[in-house]
CSV table of N, CA, C and O in Angstrom, one decimal:
chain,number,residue,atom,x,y,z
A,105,UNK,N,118.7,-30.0,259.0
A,105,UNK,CA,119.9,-30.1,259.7
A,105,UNK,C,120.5,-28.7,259.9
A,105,UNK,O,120.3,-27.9,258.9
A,106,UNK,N,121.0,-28.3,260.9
A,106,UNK,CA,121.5,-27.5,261.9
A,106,UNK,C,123.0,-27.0,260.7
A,106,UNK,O,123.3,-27.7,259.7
A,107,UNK,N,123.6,-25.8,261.0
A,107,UNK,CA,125.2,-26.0,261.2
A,107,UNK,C,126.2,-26.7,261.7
A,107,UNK,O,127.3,-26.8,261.3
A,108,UNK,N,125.5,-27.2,263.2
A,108,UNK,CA,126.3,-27.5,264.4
A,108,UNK,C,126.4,-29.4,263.9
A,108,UNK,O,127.3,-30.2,264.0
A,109,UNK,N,124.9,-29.6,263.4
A,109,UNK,CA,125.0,-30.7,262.9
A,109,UNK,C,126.5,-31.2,261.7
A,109,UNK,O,127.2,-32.3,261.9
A,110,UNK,N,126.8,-30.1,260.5
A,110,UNK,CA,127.7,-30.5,259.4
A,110,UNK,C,128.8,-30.4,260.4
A,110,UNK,O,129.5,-31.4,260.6
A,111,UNK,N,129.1,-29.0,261.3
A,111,UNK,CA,130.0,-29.1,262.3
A,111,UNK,C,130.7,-30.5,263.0
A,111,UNK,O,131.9,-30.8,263.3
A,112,UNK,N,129.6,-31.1,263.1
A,112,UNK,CA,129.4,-32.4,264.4
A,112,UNK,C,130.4,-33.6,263.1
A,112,UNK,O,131.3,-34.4,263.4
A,113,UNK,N,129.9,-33.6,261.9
A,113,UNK,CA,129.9,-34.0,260.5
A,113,UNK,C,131.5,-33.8,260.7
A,113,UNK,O,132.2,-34.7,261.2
A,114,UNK,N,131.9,-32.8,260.5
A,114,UNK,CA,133.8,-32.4,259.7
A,114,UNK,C,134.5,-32.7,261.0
A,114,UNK,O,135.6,-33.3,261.0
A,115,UNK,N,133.9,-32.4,262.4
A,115,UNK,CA,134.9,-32.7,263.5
A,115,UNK,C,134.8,-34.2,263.7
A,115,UNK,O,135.7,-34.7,264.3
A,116,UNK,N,134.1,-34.7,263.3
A,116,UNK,CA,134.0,-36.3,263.6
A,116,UNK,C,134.9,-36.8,262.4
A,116,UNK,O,135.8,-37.6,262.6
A,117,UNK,N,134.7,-36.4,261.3
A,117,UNK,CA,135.2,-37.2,260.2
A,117,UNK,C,136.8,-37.0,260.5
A,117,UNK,O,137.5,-38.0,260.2
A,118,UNK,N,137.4,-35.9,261.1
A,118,UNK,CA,138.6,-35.1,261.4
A,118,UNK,C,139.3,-36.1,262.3
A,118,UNK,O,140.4,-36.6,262.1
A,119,UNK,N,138.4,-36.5,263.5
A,119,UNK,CA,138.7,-36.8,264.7
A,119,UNK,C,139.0,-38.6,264.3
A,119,UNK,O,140.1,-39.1,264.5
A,120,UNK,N,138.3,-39.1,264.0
A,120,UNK,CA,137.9,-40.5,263.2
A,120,UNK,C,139.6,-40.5,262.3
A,120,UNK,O,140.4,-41.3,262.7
A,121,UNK,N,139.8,-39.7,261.3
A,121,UNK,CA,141.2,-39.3,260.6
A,121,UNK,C,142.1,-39.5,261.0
A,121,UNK,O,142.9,-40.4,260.6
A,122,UNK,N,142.5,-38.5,262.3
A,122,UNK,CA,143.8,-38.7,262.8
A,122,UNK,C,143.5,-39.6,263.5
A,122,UNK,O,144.1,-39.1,264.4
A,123,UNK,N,143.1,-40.5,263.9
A,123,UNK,CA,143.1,-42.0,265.0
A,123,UNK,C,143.6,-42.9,264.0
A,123,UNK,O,144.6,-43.6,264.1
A,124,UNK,N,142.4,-43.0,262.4
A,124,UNK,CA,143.2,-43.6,261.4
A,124,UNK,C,145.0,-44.1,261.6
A,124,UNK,O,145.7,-45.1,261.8
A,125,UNK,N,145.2,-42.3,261.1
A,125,UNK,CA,146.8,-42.5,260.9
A,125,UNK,C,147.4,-42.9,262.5
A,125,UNK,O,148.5,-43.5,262.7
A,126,UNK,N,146.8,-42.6,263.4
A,126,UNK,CA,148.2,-42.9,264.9
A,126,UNK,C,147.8,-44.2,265.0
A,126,UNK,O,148.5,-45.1,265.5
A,127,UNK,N,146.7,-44.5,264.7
A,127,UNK,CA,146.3,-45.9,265.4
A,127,UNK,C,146.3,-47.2,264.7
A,127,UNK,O,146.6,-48.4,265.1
A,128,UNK,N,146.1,-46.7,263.4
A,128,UNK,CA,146.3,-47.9,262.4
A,128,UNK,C,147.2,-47.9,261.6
A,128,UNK,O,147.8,-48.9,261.4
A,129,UNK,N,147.5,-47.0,261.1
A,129,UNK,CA,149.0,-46.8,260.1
A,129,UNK,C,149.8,-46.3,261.1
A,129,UNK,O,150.8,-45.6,260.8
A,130,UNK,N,149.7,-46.5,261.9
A,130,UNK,CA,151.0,-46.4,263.5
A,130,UNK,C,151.7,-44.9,263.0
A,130,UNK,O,152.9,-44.9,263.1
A,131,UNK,N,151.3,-43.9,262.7
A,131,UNK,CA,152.2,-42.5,262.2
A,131,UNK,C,152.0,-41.8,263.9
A,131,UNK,O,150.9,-41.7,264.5
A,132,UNK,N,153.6,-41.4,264.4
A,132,UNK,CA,153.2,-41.2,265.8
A,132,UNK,C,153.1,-39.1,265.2
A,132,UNK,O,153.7,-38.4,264.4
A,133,UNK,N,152.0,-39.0,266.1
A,133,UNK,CA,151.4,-37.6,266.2
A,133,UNK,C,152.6,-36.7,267.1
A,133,UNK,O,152.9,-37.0,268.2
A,134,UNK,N,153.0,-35.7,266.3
A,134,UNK,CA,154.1,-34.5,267.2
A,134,UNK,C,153.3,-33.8,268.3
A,134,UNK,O,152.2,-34.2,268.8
A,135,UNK,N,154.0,-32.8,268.7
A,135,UNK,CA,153.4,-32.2,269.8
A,135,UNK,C,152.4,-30.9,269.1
A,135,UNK,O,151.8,-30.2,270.0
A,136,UNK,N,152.2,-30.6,267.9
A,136,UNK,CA,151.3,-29.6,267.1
A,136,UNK,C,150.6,-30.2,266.8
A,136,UNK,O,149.6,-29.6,266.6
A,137,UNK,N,150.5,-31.7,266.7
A,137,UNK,CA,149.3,-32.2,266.1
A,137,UNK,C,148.5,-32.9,267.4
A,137,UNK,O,147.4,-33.4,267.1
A,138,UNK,N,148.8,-32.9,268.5
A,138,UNK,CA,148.3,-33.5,270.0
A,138,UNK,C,147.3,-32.0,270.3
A,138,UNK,O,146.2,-32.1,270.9
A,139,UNK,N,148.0,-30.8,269.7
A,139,UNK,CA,147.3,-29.7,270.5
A,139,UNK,C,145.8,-29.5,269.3
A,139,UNK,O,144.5,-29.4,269.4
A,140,UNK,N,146.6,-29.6,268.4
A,140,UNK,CA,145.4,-30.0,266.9
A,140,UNK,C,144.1,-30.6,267.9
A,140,UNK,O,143.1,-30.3,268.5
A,141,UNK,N,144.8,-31.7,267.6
A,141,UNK,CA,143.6,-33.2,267.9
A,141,UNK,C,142.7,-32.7,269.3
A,141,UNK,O,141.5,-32.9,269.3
A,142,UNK,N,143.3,-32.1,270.4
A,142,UNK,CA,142.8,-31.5,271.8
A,142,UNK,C,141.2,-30.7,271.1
A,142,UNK,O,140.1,-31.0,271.3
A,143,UNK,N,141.8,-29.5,270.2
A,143,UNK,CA,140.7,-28.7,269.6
A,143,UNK,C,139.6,-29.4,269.1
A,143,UNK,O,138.4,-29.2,269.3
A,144,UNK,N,140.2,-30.5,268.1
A,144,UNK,CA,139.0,-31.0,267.4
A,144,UNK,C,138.1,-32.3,268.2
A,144,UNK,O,136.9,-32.6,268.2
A,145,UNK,N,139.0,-32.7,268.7
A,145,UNK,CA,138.2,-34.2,270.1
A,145,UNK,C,137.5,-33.1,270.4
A,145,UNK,O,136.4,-32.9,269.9
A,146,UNK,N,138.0,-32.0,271.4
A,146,UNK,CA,136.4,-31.5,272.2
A,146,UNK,C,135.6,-31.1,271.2
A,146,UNK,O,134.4,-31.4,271.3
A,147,UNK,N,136.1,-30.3,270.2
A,147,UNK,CA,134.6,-30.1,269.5
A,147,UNK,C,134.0,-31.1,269.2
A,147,UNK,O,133.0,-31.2,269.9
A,148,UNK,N,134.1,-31.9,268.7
A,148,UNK,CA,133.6,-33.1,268.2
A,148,UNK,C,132.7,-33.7,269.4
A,148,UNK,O,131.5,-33.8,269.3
A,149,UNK,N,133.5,-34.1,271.1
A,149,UNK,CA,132.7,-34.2,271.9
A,149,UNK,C,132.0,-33.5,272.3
A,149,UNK,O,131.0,-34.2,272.6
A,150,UNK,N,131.8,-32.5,272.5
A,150,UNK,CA,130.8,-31.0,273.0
A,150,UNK,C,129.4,-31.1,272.3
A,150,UNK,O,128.3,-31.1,272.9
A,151,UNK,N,129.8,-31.3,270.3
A,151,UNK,CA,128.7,-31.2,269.8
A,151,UNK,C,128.4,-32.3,270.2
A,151,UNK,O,127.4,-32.3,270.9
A,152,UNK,N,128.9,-33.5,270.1
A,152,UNK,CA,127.9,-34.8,270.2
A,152,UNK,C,126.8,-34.9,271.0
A,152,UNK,O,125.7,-35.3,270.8
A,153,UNK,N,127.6,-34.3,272.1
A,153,UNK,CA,127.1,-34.5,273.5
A,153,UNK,C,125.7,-33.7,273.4
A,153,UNK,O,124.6,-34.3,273.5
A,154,UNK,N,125.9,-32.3,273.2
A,154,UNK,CA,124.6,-31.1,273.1
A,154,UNK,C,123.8,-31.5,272.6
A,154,UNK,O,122.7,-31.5,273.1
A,155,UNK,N,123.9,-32.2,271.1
A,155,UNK,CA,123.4,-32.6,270.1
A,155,UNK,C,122.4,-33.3,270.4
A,155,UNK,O,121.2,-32.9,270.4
A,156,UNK,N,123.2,-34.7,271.0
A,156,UNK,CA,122.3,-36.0,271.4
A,156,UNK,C,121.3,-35.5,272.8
A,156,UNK,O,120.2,-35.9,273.1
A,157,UNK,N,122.0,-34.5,273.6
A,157,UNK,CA,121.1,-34.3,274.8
A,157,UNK,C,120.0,-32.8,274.1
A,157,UNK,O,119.6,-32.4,275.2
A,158,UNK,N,119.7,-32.4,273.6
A,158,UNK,CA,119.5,-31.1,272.9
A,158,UNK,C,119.5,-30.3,274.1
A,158,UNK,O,118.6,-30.2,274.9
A,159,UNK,N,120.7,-29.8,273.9
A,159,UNK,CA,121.3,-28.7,274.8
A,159,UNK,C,121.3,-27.7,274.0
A,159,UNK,O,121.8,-27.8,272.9
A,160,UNK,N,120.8,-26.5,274.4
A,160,UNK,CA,121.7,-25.3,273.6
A,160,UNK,C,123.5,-25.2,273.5
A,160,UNK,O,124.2,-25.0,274.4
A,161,UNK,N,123.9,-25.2,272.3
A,161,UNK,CA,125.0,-24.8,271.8
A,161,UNK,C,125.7,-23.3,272.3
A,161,UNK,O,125.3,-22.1,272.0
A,162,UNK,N,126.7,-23.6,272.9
A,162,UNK,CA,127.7,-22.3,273.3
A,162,UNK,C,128.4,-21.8,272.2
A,162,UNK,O,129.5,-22.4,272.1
A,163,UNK,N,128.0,-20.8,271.3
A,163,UNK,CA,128.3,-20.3,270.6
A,163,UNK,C,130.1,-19.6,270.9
A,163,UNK,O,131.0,-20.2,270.2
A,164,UNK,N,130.3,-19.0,271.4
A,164,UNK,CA,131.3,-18.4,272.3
A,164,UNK,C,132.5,-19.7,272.1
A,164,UNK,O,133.4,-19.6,271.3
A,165,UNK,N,132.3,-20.7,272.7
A,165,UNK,CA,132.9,-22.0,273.1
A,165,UNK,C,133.3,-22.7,271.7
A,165,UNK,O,134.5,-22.9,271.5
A,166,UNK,N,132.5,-23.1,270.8
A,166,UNK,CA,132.8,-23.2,269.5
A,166,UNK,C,134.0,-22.6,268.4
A,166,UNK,O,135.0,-23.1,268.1
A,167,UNK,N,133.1,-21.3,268.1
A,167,UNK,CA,134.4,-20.0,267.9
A,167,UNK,C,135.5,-20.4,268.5
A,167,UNK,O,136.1,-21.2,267.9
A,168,UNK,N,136.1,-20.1,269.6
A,168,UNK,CA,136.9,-20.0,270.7
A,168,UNK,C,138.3,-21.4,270.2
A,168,UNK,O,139.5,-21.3,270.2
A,169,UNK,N,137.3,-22.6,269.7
A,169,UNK,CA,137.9,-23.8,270.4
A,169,UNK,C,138.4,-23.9,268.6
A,169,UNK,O,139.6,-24.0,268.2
A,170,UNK,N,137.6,-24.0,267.8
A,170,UNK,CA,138.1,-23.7,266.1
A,170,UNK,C,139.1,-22.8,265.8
A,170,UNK,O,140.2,-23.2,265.4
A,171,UNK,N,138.7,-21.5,266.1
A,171,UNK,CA,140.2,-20.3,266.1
A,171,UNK,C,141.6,-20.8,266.8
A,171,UNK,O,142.7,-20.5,266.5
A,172,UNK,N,141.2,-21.7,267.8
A,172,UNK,CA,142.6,-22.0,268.4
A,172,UNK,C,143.2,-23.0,267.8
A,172,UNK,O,144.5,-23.1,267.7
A,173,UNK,N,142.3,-23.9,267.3
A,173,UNK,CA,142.7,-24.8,266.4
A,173,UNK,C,143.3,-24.7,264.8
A,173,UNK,O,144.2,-25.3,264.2
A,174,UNK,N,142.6,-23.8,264.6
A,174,UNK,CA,143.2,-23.3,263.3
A,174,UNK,C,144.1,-22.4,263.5
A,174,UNK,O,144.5,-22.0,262.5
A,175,UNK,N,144.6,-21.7,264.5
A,175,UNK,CA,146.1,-21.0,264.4
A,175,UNK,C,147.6,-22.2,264.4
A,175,UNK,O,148.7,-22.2,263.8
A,176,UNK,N,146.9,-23.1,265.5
A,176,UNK,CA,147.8,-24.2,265.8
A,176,UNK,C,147.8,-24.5,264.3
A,176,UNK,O,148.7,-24.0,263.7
A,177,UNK,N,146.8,-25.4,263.6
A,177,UNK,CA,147.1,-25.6,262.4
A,177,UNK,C,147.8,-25.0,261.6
A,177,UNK,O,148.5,-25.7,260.9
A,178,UNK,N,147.9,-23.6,261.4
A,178,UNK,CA,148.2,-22.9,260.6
A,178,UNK,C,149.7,-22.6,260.8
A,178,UNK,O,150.5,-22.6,259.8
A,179,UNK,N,150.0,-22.4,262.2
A,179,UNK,CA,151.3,-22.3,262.4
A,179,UNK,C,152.2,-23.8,262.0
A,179,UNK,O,153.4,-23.8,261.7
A,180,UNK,N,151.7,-24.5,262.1
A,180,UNK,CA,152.2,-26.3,261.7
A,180,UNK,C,152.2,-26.4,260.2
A,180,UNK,O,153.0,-27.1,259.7
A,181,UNK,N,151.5,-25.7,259.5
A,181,UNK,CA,151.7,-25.5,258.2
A,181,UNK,C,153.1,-24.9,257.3
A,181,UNK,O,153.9,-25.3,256.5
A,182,UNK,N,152.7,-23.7,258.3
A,182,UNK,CA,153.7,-22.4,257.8
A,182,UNK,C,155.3,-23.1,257.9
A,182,UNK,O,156.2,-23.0,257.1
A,183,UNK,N,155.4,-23.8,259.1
A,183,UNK,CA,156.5,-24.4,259.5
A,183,UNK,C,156.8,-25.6,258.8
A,183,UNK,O,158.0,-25.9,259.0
A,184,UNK,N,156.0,-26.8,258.0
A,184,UNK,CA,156.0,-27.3,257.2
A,184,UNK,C,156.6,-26.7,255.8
A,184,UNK,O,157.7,-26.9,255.2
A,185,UNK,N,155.7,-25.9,255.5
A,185,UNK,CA,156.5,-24.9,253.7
A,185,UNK,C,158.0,-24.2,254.1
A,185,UNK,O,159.0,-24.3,253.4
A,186,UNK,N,158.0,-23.6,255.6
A,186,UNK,CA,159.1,-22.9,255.4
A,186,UNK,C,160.7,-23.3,254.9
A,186,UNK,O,160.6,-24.6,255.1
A,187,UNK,N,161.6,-23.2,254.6
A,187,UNK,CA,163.0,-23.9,253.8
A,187,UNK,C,163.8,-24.3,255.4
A,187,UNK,O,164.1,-25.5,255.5
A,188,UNK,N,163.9,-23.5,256.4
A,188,UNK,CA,164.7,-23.6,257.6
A,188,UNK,C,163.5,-24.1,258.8
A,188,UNK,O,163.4,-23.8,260.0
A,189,UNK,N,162.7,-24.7,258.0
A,189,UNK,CA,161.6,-25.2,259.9
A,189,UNK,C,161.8,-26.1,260.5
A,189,UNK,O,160.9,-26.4,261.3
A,190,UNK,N,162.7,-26.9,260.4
A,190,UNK,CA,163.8,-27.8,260.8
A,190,UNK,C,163.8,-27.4,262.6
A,190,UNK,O,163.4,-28.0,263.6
A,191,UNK,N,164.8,-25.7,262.0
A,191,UNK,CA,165.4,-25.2,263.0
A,191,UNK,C,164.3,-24.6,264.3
A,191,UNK,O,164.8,-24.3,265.4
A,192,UNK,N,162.6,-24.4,263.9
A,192,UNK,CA,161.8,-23.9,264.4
A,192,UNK,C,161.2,-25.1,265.7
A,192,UNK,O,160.8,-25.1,266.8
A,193,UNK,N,161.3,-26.2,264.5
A,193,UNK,CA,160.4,-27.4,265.5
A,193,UNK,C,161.6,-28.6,265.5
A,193,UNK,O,162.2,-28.9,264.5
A,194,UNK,N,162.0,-29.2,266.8
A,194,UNK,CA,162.9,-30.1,266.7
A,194,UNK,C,162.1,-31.6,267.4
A,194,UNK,O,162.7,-32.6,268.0
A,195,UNK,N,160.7,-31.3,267.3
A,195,UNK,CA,160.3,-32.9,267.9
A,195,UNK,C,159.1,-33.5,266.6
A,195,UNK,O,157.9,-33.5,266.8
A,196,UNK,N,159.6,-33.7,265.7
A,196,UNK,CA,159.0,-34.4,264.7
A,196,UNK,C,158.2,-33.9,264.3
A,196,UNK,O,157.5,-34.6,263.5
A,197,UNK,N,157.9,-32.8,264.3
A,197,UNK,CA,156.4,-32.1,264.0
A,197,UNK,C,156.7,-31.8,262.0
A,197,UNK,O,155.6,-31.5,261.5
A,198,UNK,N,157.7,-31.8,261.4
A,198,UNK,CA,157.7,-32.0,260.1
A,198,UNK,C,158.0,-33.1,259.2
A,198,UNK,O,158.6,-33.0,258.1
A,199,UNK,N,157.6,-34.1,259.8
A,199,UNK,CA,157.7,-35.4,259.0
A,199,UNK,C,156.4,-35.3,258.5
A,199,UNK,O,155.4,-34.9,259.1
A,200,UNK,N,156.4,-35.7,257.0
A,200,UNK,CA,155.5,-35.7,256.2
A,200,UNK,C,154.7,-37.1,255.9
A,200,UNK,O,154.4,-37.5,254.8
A,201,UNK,N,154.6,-37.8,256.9
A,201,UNK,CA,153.7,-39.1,256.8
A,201,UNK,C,153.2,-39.6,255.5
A,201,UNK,O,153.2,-40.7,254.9
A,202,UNK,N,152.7,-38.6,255.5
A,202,UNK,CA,151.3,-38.7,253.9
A,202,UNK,C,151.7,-37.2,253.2
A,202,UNK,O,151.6,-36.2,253.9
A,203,UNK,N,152.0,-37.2,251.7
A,203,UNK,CA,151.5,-36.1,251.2
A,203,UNK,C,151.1,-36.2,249.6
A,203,UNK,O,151.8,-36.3,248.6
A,204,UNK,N,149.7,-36.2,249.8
A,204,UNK,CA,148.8,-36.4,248.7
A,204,UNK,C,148.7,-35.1,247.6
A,204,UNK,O,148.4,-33.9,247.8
A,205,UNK,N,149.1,-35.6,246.6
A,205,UNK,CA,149.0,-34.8,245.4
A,205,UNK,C,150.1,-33.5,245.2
A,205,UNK,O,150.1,-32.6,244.3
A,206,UNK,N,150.8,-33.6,246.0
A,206,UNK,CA,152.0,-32.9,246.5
A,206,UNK,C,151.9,-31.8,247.2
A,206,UNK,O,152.9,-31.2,247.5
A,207,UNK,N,150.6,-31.4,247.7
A,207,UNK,CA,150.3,-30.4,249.1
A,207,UNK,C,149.5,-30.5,249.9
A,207,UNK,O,149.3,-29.6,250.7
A,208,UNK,N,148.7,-32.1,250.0
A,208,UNK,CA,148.2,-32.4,251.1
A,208,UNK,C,148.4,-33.2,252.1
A,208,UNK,O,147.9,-34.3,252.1
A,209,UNK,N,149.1,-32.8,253.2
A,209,UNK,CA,149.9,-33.6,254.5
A,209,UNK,C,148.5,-33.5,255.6
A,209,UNK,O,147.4,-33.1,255.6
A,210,UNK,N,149.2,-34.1,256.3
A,210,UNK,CA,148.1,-34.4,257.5
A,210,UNK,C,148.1,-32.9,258.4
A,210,UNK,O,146.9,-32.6,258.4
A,211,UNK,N,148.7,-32.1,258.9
A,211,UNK,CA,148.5,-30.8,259.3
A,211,UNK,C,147.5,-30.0,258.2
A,211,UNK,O,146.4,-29.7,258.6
A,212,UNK,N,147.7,-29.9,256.9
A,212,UNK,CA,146.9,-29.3,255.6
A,212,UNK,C,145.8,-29.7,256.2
A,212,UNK,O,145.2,-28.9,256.8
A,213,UNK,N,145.3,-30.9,256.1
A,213,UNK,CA,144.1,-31.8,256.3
A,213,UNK,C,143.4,-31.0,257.2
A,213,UNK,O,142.3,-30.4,257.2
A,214,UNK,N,144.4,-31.3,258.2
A,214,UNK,CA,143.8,-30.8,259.9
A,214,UNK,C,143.6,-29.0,259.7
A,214,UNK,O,142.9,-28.5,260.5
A,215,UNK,N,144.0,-28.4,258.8
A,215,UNK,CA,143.9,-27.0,258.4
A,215,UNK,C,142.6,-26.7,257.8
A,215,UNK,O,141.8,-25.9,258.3
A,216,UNK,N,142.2,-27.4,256.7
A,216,UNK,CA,141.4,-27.6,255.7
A,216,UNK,C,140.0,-27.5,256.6
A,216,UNK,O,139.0,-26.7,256.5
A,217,UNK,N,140.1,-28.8,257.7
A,217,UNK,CA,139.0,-28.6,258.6
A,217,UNK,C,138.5,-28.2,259.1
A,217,UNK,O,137.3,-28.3,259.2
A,218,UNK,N,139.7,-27.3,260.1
A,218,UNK,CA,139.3,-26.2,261.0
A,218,UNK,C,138.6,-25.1,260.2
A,218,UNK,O,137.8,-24.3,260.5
A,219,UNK,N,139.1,-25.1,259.2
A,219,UNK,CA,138.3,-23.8,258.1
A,219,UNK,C,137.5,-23.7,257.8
A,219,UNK,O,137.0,-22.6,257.5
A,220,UNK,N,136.9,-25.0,257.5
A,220,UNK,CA,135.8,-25.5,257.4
A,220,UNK,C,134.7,-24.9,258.7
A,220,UNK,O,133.7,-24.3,258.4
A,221,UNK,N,135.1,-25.2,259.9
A,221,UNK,CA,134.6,-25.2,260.8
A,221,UNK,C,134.4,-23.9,261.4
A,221,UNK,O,133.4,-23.7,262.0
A,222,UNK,N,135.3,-23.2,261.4
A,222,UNK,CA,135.3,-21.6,260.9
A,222,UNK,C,134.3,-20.7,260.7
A,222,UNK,O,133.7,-20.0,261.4
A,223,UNK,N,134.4,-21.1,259.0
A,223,UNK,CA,132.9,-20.8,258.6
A,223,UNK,C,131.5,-21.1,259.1
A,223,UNK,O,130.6,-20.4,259.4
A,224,UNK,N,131.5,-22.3,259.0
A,224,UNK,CA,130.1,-22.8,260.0
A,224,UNK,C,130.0,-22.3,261.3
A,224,UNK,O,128.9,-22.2,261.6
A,225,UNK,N,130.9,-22.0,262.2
A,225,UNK,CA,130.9,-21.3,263.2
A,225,UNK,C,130.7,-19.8,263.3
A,225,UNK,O,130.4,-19.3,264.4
A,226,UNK,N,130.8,-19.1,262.4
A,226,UNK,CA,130.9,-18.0,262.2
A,226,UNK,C,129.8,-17.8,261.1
A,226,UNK,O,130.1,-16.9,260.3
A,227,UNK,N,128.8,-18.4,260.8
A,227,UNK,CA,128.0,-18.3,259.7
A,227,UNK,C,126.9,-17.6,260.5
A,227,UNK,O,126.6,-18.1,261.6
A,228,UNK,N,126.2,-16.5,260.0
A,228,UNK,CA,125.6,-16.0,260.3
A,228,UNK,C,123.9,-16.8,260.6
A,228,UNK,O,123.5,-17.7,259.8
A,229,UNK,N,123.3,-16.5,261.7
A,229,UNK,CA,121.8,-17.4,262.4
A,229,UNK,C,121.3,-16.6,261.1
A,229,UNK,O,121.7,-15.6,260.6
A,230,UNK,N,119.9,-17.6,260.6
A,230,UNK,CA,119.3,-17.1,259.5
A,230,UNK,C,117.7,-17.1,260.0
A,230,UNK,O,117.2,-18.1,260.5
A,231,UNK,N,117.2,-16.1,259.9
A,231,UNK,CA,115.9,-15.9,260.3
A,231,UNK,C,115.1,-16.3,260.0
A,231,UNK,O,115.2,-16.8,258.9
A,232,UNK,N,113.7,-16.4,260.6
A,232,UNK,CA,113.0,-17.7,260.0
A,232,UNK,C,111.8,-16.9,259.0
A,232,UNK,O,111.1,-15.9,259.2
A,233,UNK,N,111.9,-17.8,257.9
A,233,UNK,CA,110.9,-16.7,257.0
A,233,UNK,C,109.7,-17.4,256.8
A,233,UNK,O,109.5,-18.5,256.3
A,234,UNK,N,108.7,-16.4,257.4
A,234,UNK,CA,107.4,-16.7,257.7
A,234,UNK,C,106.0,-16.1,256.4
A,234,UNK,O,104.9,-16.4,256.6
């Protein structure tokens, strides 16, 4: 198995997640977590798709679509911890749905993944040893 494979692995499991909570535990998704979800559905679909057709993987496009995902994350975090992020976000984006063990919320999650993804994206091609 590939990187792009565990990749295909954390964005599906991610993408699978948040449907969970909007779709079955009815938790409605803010507008940080729609831009979230945007990043990880395409990865999720891109690899599938490459995967199942064996396409070459756009390296560039990957990167690109993770990094954007994890700033959005990250910024949905920061604004979560902060004492006044209230004043920062006024369309639901800090309701804490779920928060497991006392710092794991659904943004964390969606953080946790992208970082995940990150690394695998950014993990160096390993040469073939002959």
């Amino acid at each position: 198995m590939s990187r792009y494979h565990f990749m295909l692995i954390v964005s599906t499991v991610a993408t699978l997640g948040s449907l969970y909570f909007s779709e079955i535990r009815g938790f409605i998704p803010c507008p940080l977590c729609w831009w979230q979800r945007l990043f990880m559905y395409t990865t999720a679909i891109y690899l599938l798709v490459s995967l199942f057709r064996n396409r070459p993987i756009d390296g560039f496009f990957l990167r690109l679509y993770t990094l954007l995902g994890f700033a959005v994350a990250a910024y949905h975090v920061i604004l979560e911890r902060l004492p006044d992020g209230e004043a920062l976000c006024t369309n639901g984006c800090l309701i804490k749905w779920v928060n497991y063990f006392g710092f794991l919320t659904i943004p964390m999650m969606s953080l946790i993944a992208f970082t995940i993804l990150i690394a695998l994206a950014f993990y160096p091609k390993q040469k073939n040893a002959q």
